[in-house]
Every structure is written in structure tokens, then in C-alpha cells.
């Protein structure tokens, strides 16, 4: 079975400061890892993904994430936070291709990011 | 930009009624997924289609739930004899099976269901 843990329900950061939203995962085999953002009463917007290759992945809106296989982590980062980054962030994992479960994503509980002016 | 669309966006129904939701994926995407999201939780997988074939169903998808994708394009999710516990946001996502974006699921705005 695959699972995702987002250990922080909330992250608060001042505008202009760096931000980190943590994610650890468990999956059989090599993982596909994703970050999505959700604004109130909206669907999920794709930010970035790790499939293979460089452990540092760059995505939309200046976000990046670092894949760490030994720590089974995929933390989301941004060097300088904006007030408009305030939203709900989800980390997700899926197993690499193969088997019958390769399609579905398993999501974490989400982390509310609040960026203060 | 023709993203994933869902209809209706909101649905209020009484316990015991049947409801049906529609999802139109991005046109060239042959994979389609349904998820359910309750307040304060991450989305949970319900079912997955590749073209018109339903290849995986979660144990969350009880006998009261049925999903179809008859022509491999739009999909419907029907809930029969709704219960208050069915109140949630129902999300649809689609992805291509090849190319740079393969494996990335793009989500629609969701249908928020409230069962009274």
C-alpha cells in the first residue's frame, strides 16, 4: 500500500522569507511524486512532479521540491514567499508503472500555508 | 484553455435521492479518474478509466456508486440512495497516457454535494 504523510497541518511564514512544506511517502518500488495546490472551493492545481532524474524539481510559480530517496521525502520549497501563495498544499504519490494500481494518486492530509504580509 | 470541466458545481439533495455528476476531461486525455474529498482531508481515489474501460475501483466505491465512460470521452458518476455521509467534494481528473504530461493528473473544479 502507498501512503503520504504531511506532518504539519499549518505552516506560517512571513512574506519574503523562504518556505518549506514537508512530505514523506511510502510506496513499493520507485515513486512518482507530486505537489498540488488548492484554493478555497476550487479543484487542485498541479505544481510539479518528480518522475526520475534530477532530485531537485522546479515547478510553477517559483516552487521547487527536492526528492530524497534515503529519507523518503519530497519537501516543497520556495526561496521567497508571497502572500498569494497562501493556500492548501497536497503532496501525492503513485507507484511507478506496472500492476493494477499504477494510475491512482494517494494524497496526504494537506498543509495550510499562510504567508503574512 | 479547455481544462477539465465538471457539472454541476454544487448539488443539494435529500437523503435517499439519486444524483449524477458529469466530468468532461481534457480532449486528448484517455485516462480519467474520480476522487472524493471530505472537509479537512486529502482527495481519496474512487475509480479510474482508460478510454471506456473501468480498470480500477476503490473499496470506497460501494454498490450505491456507479461510474461510466461510455464512449471514452465524458464520464458520469451516479450515487443512488444518497446518505449524509456522501456529502463531499467529488473531483474528476484526466491525464494523457503518453508524452511529457503523461502521469500528471489535471483536476476539474469539483462538484460539491450536500446531502440533507
PDB file of C-alpha atoms in Angstrom:
ATOM      1  CA  UNK A   1       0.000   0.000   0.000  1.00  0.00           C
ATOM      2  CA  UNK A   2       1.140   3.523  -0.682  1.00  0.00           C
ATOM      3  CA  UNK A   3       0.847   6.406   1.768  1.00  0.00           C
ATOM      4  CA  UNK A   4       1.814  10.033   2.233  1.00  0.00           C
ATOM      5  CA  UNK A   5       2.404  11.980   5.432  1.00  0.00           C
ATOM      6  CA  UNK A   6       2.372  15.738   5.719  1.00  0.00           C
ATOM      7  CA  UNK A   7       3.446  16.227   9.322  1.00  0.00           C
ATOM      8  CA  UNK A   8       2.436  19.875   9.608  1.00  0.00           C
ATOM      9  CA  UNK A   9      -1.221  20.857   9.450  1.00  0.00           C
ATOM     10  CA  UNK A  10      -0.222  24.507   9.148  1.00  0.00           C
ATOM     11  CA  UNK A  11       2.861  26.446   8.128  1.00  0.00           C
ATOM     12  CA  UNK A  12       3.152  30.163   8.770  1.00  0.00           C
ATOM     13  CA  UNK A  13       5.820  32.291   7.154  1.00  0.00           C
ATOM     14  CA  UNK A  14       6.439  35.988   6.602  1.00  0.00           C
ATOM     15  CA  UNK A  15       6.357  37.362   3.088  1.00  0.00           C
ATOM     16  CA  UNK A  16       9.810  37.361   1.545  1.00  0.00           C
ATOM     17  CA  UNK A  17      11.082  34.533   3.738  1.00  0.00           C
ATOM     18  CA  UNK A  18      11.801  31.052   2.427  1.00  0.00           C
ATOM     19  CA  UNK A  19       9.127  28.424   2.927  1.00  0.00           C
ATOM     20  CA  UNK A  20       9.183  24.639   3.264  1.00  0.00           C
ATOM     21  CA  UNK A  21       6.208  22.293   3.309  1.00  0.00           C
ATOM     22  CA  UNK A  22       7.176  18.788   4.344  1.00  0.00           C
ATOM     23  CA  UNK A  23       6.143  15.479   2.816  1.00  0.00           C
ATOM     24  CA  UNK A  24       7.229  11.894   3.359  1.00  0.00           C
ATOM     25  CA  UNK A  25       5.947   8.901   1.449  1.00  0.00           C
ATOM     26  CA  UNK A  26       5.786   5.138   1.344  1.00  0.00           C
ATOM     27  CA  UNK A  27       5.378   3.154  -1.863  1.00  0.00           C
ATOM     28  CA  UNK A  28       6.567  -0.097  -3.375  1.00  0.00           C
ATOM     29  CA  UNK A  29       9.217   0.450  -5.979  1.00  0.00           C
ATOM     30  CA  UNK A  30      10.170   3.783  -7.453  1.00  0.00           C
ATOM     31  CA  UNK A  31       7.715   6.579  -6.776  1.00  0.00           C
ATOM     32  CA  UNK A  32       6.091   9.243  -8.853  1.00  0.00           C
ATOM     33  CA  UNK A  33       5.684  12.255  -6.546  1.00  0.00           C
ATOM     34  CA  UNK A  34       3.508  15.315  -6.993  1.00  0.00           C
ATOM     35  CA  UNK A  35       2.605  18.586  -5.350  1.00  0.00           C
ATOM     36  CA  UNK A  36      -0.768  20.224  -5.885  1.00  0.00           C
ATOM     37  CA  UNK A  37      -2.226  23.460  -4.519  1.00  0.00           C
ATOM     38  CA  UNK A  38      -5.879  24.061  -3.725  1.00  0.00           C
ATOM     39  CA  UNK A  39      -7.548  27.419  -3.289  1.00  0.00           C
ATOM     40  CA  UNK A  40     -10.910  27.707  -1.444  1.00  0.00           C
ATOM     41  CA  UNK A  41     -13.784  25.992  -3.254  1.00  0.00           C
ATOM     42  CA  UNK A  42     -11.554  25.110  -6.181  1.00  0.00           C
ATOM     43  CA  UNK A  43     -10.062  21.968  -7.630  1.00  0.00           C
ATOM     44  CA  UNK A  44      -6.416  21.051  -7.364  1.00  0.00           C
ATOM     45  CA  UNK A  45      -3.784  22.799  -9.453  1.00  0.00           C
ATOM     46  CA  UNK A  46      -0.663  20.893 -10.450  1.00  0.00           C
ATOM     47  CA  UNK A  47       2.598  22.471  -9.242  1.00  0.00           C
ATOM     48  CA  UNK A  48       5.346  19.977 -10.006  1.00  0.00           C
ATOM     49  CA  UNK A  49       6.281  16.319 -10.160  1.00  0.00           C
ATOM     50  CA  UNK A  50       9.232  14.001  -9.757  1.00  0.00           C
ATOM     51  CA  UNK A  51       9.433  11.013 -12.055  1.00  0.00           C
ATOM     52  CA  UNK A  52      13.124  10.311 -12.437  1.00  0.00           C
ATOM     53  CA  UNK A  53      16.396  12.155 -12.914  1.00  0.00           C
ATOM     54  CA  UNK A  54      17.496  15.268 -11.074  1.00  0.00           C
ATOM     55  CA  UNK A  55      16.437  15.209  -7.429  1.00  0.00           C
ATOM     56  CA  UNK A  56      15.626  18.929  -7.488  1.00  0.00           C
ATOM     57  CA  UNK A  57      12.457  19.578  -9.440  1.00  0.00           C
ATOM     58  CA  UNK A  58      11.329  23.046 -10.458  1.00  0.00           C
ATOM     59  CA  UNK A  59       7.683  23.833 -10.977  1.00  0.00           C
ATOM     60  CA  UNK A  60       5.124  26.570 -11.351  1.00  0.00           C
ATOM     61  CA  UNK A  61       5.126  29.936  -9.546  1.00  0.00           C
ATOM     62  CA  UNK A  62       8.729  29.611  -8.361  1.00  0.00           C
ATOM     63  CA  UNK A  63       8.160  26.446  -6.348  1.00  0.00           C
ATOM     64  CA  UNK A  64      10.639  23.595  -6.253  1.00  0.00           C
ATOM     65  CA  UNK A  65      10.862  20.274  -4.462  1.00  0.00           C
ATOM     66  CA  UNK A  66      13.712  18.005  -3.509  1.00  0.00           C
ATOM     67  CA  UNK A  67      13.413  14.243  -3.778  1.00  0.00           C
ATOM     68  CA  UNK A  68      15.384  12.386  -1.107  1.00  0.00           C
ATOM     69  CA  UNK A  69      15.212   8.645  -1.592  1.00  0.00           C
ATOM     70  CA  UNK A  70      17.020   7.685   1.598  1.00  0.00           C
ATOM     71  CA  UNK A  71      14.675   9.790   3.716  1.00  0.00           C
ATOM     72  CA  UNK A  72      11.645   9.025   1.509  1.00  0.00           C
ATOM     73  CA  UNK A  73      10.867  12.719   1.452  1.00  0.00           C
ATOM     74  CA  UNK A  74       9.704  15.225  -1.133  1.00  0.00           C
ATOM     75  CA  UNK A  75       9.618  18.628   0.567  1.00  0.00           C
ATOM     76  CA  UNK A  76       8.173  21.630  -1.261  1.00  0.00           C
ATOM     77  CA  UNK A  77      10.218  24.819  -1.129  1.00  0.00           C
ATOM     78  CA  UNK A  78      10.191  28.386  -2.325  1.00  0.00           C
ATOM     79  CA  UNK A  79      13.033  30.867  -1.752  1.00  0.00           C
ATOM     80  CA  UNK A  80      10.800  33.904  -1.171  1.00  0.00           C
ATOM     81  CA  UNK A  81       7.164  33.509  -0.146  1.00  0.00           C
ATOM     82  CA  UNK A  82       4.332  35.709  -1.411  1.00  0.00           C
ATOM     83  CA  UNK A  83       1.038  36.461   0.324  1.00  0.00           C
ATOM     84  CA  UNK A  84      -0.672  34.998  -2.750  1.00  0.00           C
ATOM     85  CA  UNK A  85       0.993  31.640  -2.017  1.00  0.00           C
ATOM     86  CA  UNK A  86      -1.393  31.213   0.926  1.00  0.00           C
ATOM     87  CA  UNK A  87      -3.416  28.093   0.159  1.00  0.00           C
ATOM     88  CA  UNK A  88      -3.788  24.386   0.929  1.00  0.00           C
ATOM     89  CA  UNK A  89      -0.968  22.213  -0.380  1.00  0.00           C
ATOM     90  CA  UNK A  90      -1.142  18.492  -1.058  1.00  0.00           C
ATOM     91  CA  UNK A  91       1.637  16.024  -1.640  1.00  0.00           C
ATOM     92  CA  UNK A  92       0.732  12.862  -3.572  1.00  0.00           C
ATOM     93  CA  UNK A  93       2.413   9.632  -4.589  1.00  0.00           C
ATOM     94  CA  UNK A  94       1.728   6.896  -7.072  1.00  0.00           C
ATOM     95  CA  UNK A  95       3.546   3.729  -7.822  1.00  0.00           C
ATOM     96  CA  UNK A  96       5.638   3.596 -10.957  1.00  0.00           C
ATOM     97  CA  UNK A  97       4.036   1.947 -13.987  1.00  0.00           C
ATOM     98  CA  UNK A  98       3.065  -1.668 -13.510  1.00  0.00           C
ATOM     99  CA  UNK A  99       0.417  -3.601 -11.643  1.00  0.00           C
ATOM    100  CA  UNK A 100      -3.160  -2.530 -11.304  1.00  0.00           C
ATOM    101  CA  UNK A 101      -2.621   0.457  -9.043  1.00  0.00           C
ATOM    102  CA  UNK A 102      -0.332   2.472 -11.180  1.00  0.00           C
ATOM    103  CA  UNK A 103      -2.980   5.048 -12.018  1.00  0.00           C
ATOM    104  CA  UNK A 104      -4.248   6.256  -8.686  1.00  0.00           C
ATOM    105  CA  UNK A 105      -2.749   9.004  -6.590  1.00  0.00           C
ATOM    106  CA  UNK A 106      -2.589   8.753  -2.818  1.00  0.00           C
ATOM    107  CA  UNK A 107      -2.686  12.160  -1.156  1.00  0.00           C
ATOM    108  CA  UNK A 108      -1.504  13.476   2.168  1.00  0.00           C
ATOM    109  CA  UNK A 109      -3.858  15.291   4.539  1.00  0.00           C
ATOM    110  CA  UNK A 110      -2.756  18.664   3.271  1.00  0.00           C
ATOM    111  CA  UNK A 111      -0.864  21.582   4.785  1.00  0.00           C
ATOM    112  CA  UNK A 112      -2.348  25.042   5.107  1.00  0.00           C
ATOM    113  CA  UNK A 113       0.267  27.613   4.162  1.00  0.00           C
ATOM    114  CA  UNK A 114      -0.275  31.131   5.431  1.00  0.00           C
ATOM    115  CA  UNK A 115       2.065  33.875   4.296  1.00  0.00           C
ATOM    116  CA  UNK A 116       1.819  37.018   6.402  1.00  0.00           C
ATOM    117  CA  UNK A 117       2.476  40.460   4.906  1.00  0.00           C
TER     118      UNK A 117
ATOM    119  CA  UNK B   1      -7.867  26.795 -22.372  1.00  0.00           C
ATOM    120  CA  UNK B   2     -10.158  23.768 -22.244  1.00  0.00           C
ATOM    121  CA  UNK B   3      -9.352  22.179 -18.920  1.00  0.00           C
ATOM    122  CA  UNK B   4     -11.322  19.524 -17.096  1.00  0.00           C
ATOM    123  CA  UNK B   5     -14.911  20.611 -16.522  1.00  0.00           C
ATOM    124  CA  UNK B   6     -17.455  19.253 -14.092  1.00  0.00           C
ATOM    125  CA  UNK B   7     -21.176  19.743 -13.843  1.00  0.00           C
ATOM    126  CA  UNK B   8     -22.908  20.696 -11.653  1.00  0.00           C
ATOM    127  CA  UNK B   9     -20.565  22.651  -9.416  1.00  0.00           C
ATOM    128  CA  UNK B  10     -22.923  22.340  -6.470  1.00  0.00           C
ATOM    129  CA  UNK B  11     -25.688  19.894  -5.652  1.00  0.00           C
ATOM    130  CA  UNK B  12     -28.000  19.814  -2.662  1.00  0.00           C
ATOM    131  CA  UNK B  13     -30.195  16.767  -2.333  1.00  0.00           C
ATOM    132  CA  UNK B  14     -32.274  14.966   0.241  1.00  0.00           C
ATOM    133  CA  UNK B  15     -31.241  11.692   1.755  1.00  0.00           C
ATOM    134  CA  UNK B  16     -32.398   8.779  -0.364  1.00  0.00           C
ATOM    135  CA  UNK B  17     -32.362  10.633  -3.676  1.00  0.00           C
ATOM    136  CA  UNK B  18     -30.160   9.707  -6.621  1.00  0.00           C
ATOM    137  CA  UNK B  19     -27.631  12.154  -8.035  1.00  0.00           C
ATOM    138  CA  UNK B  20     -25.472  12.112 -11.152  1.00  0.00           C
ATOM    139  CA  UNK B  21     -22.354  14.144 -11.840  1.00  0.00           C
ATOM    140  CA  UNK B  22     -20.645  14.693 -15.161  1.00  0.00           C
ATOM    141  CA  UNK B  23     -16.975  15.159 -15.997  1.00  0.00           C
ATOM    142  CA  UNK B  24     -15.552  16.293 -19.323  1.00  0.00           C
ATOM    143  CA  UNK B  25     -11.804  15.623 -19.455  1.00  0.00           C
ATOM    144  CA  UNK B  26      -9.212  17.451 -21.482  1.00  0.00           C
ATOM    145  CA  UNK B  27      -9.981  16.335 -25.027  1.00  0.00           C
ATOM    146  CA  UNK B  28      -6.844  14.358 -25.839  1.00  0.00           C
ATOM    147  CA  UNK B  29      -6.614  12.652 -22.439  1.00  0.00           C
ATOM    148  CA  UNK B  30      -7.589   8.995 -22.447  1.00  0.00           C
ATOM    149  CA  UNK B  31      -7.238   8.441 -18.700  1.00  0.00           C
ATOM    150  CA  UNK B  32      -9.922   9.655 -16.311  1.00  0.00           C
ATOM    151  CA  UNK B  33     -10.104   9.481 -12.519  1.00  0.00           C
ATOM    152  CA  UNK B  34     -12.703  10.193  -9.857  1.00  0.00           C
ATOM    153  CA  UNK B  35     -11.764  11.211  -6.322  1.00  0.00           C
ATOM    154  CA  UNK B  36     -13.742  12.211  -3.247  1.00  0.00           C
ATOM    155  CA  UNK B  37     -12.583  14.880  -0.833  1.00  0.00           C
ATOM    156  CA  UNK B  38     -14.148  15.476   2.559  1.00  0.00           C
ATOM    157  CA  UNK B  39     -13.530  18.549   4.656  1.00  0.00           C
ATOM    158  CA  UNK B  40     -10.020  18.695   6.051  1.00  0.00           C
ATOM    159  CA  UNK B  41      -8.839  15.653   4.138  1.00  0.00           C
ATOM    160  CA  UNK B  42      -6.895  14.958   1.005  1.00  0.00           C
ATOM    161  CA  UNK B  43      -8.691  13.537  -2.021  1.00  0.00           C
ATOM    162  CA  UNK B  44      -9.333   9.780  -1.953  1.00  0.00           C
ATOM    163  CA  UNK B  45      -9.294   7.683  -5.105  1.00  0.00           C
ATOM    164  CA  UNK B  46     -12.603   6.247  -6.247  1.00  0.00           C
ATOM    165  CA  UNK B  47     -12.160   4.858  -9.747  1.00  0.00           C
ATOM    166  CA  UNK B  48     -10.079   5.014 -12.920  1.00  0.00           C
ATOM    167  CA  UNK B  49     -10.864   4.678 -16.629  1.00  0.00           C
ATOM    168  CA  UNK B  50      -8.559   4.107 -19.545  1.00  0.00           C
ATOM    169  CA  UNK B  51     -10.672   5.085 -22.540  1.00  0.00           C
ATOM    170  CA  UNK B  52     -14.047   3.434 -21.862  1.00  0.00           C
ATOM    171  CA  UNK B  53     -12.681   0.630 -19.684  1.00  0.00           C
ATOM    172  CA  UNK B  54     -13.025   0.961 -15.921  1.00  0.00           C
ATOM    173  CA  UNK B  55      -9.744  -0.559 -14.771  1.00  0.00           C
ATOM    174  CA  UNK B  56      -9.755   0.066 -11.047  1.00  0.00           C
ATOM    175  CA  UNK B  57     -12.316   0.716  -8.337  1.00  0.00           C
ATOM    176  CA  UNK B  58     -11.663   1.607  -4.730  1.00  0.00           C
ATOM    177  CA  UNK B  59     -13.346  -0.244  -1.918  1.00  0.00           C
ATOM    178  CA  UNK B  60     -14.780   3.203  -1.102  1.00  0.00           C
ATOM    179  CA  UNK B  61     -16.983   2.794  -4.154  1.00  0.00           C
ATOM    180  CA  UNK B  62     -19.900   0.976  -2.590  1.00  0.00           C
ATOM    181  CA  UNK B  63     -22.715  -0.677  -4.515  1.00  0.00           C
ATOM    182  CA  UNK B  64     -24.590   2.615  -4.449  1.00  0.00           C
ATOM    183  CA  UNK B  65     -21.904   4.238  -6.593  1.00  0.00           C
ATOM    184  CA  UNK B  66     -21.502   3.619 -10.288  1.00  0.00           C
ATOM    185  CA  UNK B  67     -19.317   5.312 -12.854  1.00  0.00           C
ATOM    186  CA  UNK B  68     -19.351   5.119 -16.615  1.00  0.00           C
ATOM    187  CA  UNK B  69     -17.380   6.439 -19.537  1.00  0.00           C
ATOM    188  CA  UNK B  70     -19.377   5.050 -22.430  1.00  0.00           C
ATOM    189  CA  UNK B  71     -17.510   6.468 -25.396  1.00  0.00           C
ATOM    190  CA  UNK B  72     -14.183   7.103 -23.801  1.00  0.00           C
ATOM    191  CA  UNK B  73     -14.839  10.821 -23.567  1.00  0.00           C
ATOM    192  CA  UNK B  74     -17.015  12.263 -20.777  1.00  0.00           C
ATOM    193  CA  UNK B  75     -17.750  10.301 -17.621  1.00  0.00           C
ATOM    194  CA  UNK B  76     -20.650  10.184 -15.182  1.00  0.00           C
ATOM    195  CA  UNK B  77     -20.657   9.279 -11.515  1.00  0.00           C
ATOM    196  CA  UNK B  78     -24.002   8.270 -10.047  1.00  0.00           C
ATOM    197  CA  UNK B  79     -24.816   7.875  -6.382  1.00  0.00           C
ATOM    198  CA  UNK B  80     -28.029   6.029  -5.601  1.00  0.00           C
ATOM    199  CA  UNK B  81     -29.961   6.378  -2.362  1.00  0.00           C
ATOM    200  CA  UNK B  82     -27.699   9.123  -1.094  1.00  0.00           C
ATOM    201  CA  UNK B  83     -26.695   9.212   2.569  1.00  0.00           C
ATOM    202  CA  UNK B  84     -25.482  12.133   4.638  1.00  0.00           C
ATOM    203  CA  UNK B  85     -22.032  10.562   4.673  1.00  0.00           C
ATOM    204  CA  UNK B  86     -21.859  11.040   0.910  1.00  0.00           C
ATOM    205  CA  UNK B  87     -21.563  14.798   1.417  1.00  0.00           C
ATOM    206  CA  UNK B  88     -18.192  15.721  -0.040  1.00  0.00           C
ATOM    207  CA  UNK B  89     -16.432  17.328  -2.976  1.00  0.00           C
ATOM    208  CA  UNK B  90     -16.250  14.966  -5.951  1.00  0.00           C
ATOM    209  CA  UNK B  91     -13.222  15.642  -8.114  1.00  0.00           C
ATOM    210  CA  UNK B  92     -12.512  14.449 -11.611  1.00  0.00           C
ATOM    211  CA  UNK B  93      -9.058  14.371 -13.167  1.00  0.00           C
ATOM    212  CA  UNK B  94      -7.639  13.387 -16.527  1.00  0.00           C
ATOM    213  CA  UNK B  95      -4.228  12.604 -17.918  1.00  0.00           C
ATOM    214  CA  UNK B  96      -2.665  11.573 -21.198  1.00  0.00           C
ATOM    215  CA  UNK B  97      -1.045   8.166 -21.497  1.00  0.00           C
ATOM    216  CA  UNK B  98       1.971   9.396 -23.428  1.00  0.00           C
ATOM    217  CA  UNK B  99       4.124  12.448 -23.844  1.00  0.00           C
ATOM    218  CA  UNK B 100       5.686  14.872 -21.432  1.00  0.00           C
ATOM    219  CA  UNK B 101       2.491  15.260 -19.413  1.00  0.00           C
ATOM    220  CA  UNK B 102       1.819  11.549 -19.067  1.00  0.00           C
ATOM    221  CA  UNK B 103       1.322  10.580 -15.482  1.00  0.00           C
ATOM    222  CA  UNK B 104       0.227  14.070 -14.467  1.00  0.00           C
ATOM    223  CA  UNK B 105      -3.410  14.298 -13.466  1.00  0.00           C
ATOM    224  CA  UNK B 106      -5.197  17.562 -14.157  1.00  0.00           C
ATOM    225  CA  UNK B 107      -8.166  18.222 -11.938  1.00  0.00           C
ATOM    226  CA  UNK B 108     -11.501  19.834 -12.576  1.00  0.00           C
ATOM    227  CA  UNK B 109     -13.150  22.334 -10.212  1.00  0.00           C
ATOM    228  CA  UNK B 110     -15.146  19.620  -8.453  1.00  0.00           C
ATOM    229  CA  UNK B 111     -18.802  19.055  -7.633  1.00  0.00           C
ATOM    230  CA  UNK B 112     -19.724  19.819  -4.044  1.00  0.00           C
ATOM    231  CA  UNK B 113     -22.503  17.539  -2.820  1.00  0.00           C
ATOM    232  CA  UNK B 114     -24.564  18.233   0.276  1.00  0.00           C
ATOM    233  CA  UNK B 115     -26.999  15.559   1.407  1.00  0.00           C
ATOM    234  CA  UNK B 116     -29.632  16.820   3.832  1.00  0.00           C
TER     235      UNK B 116
END
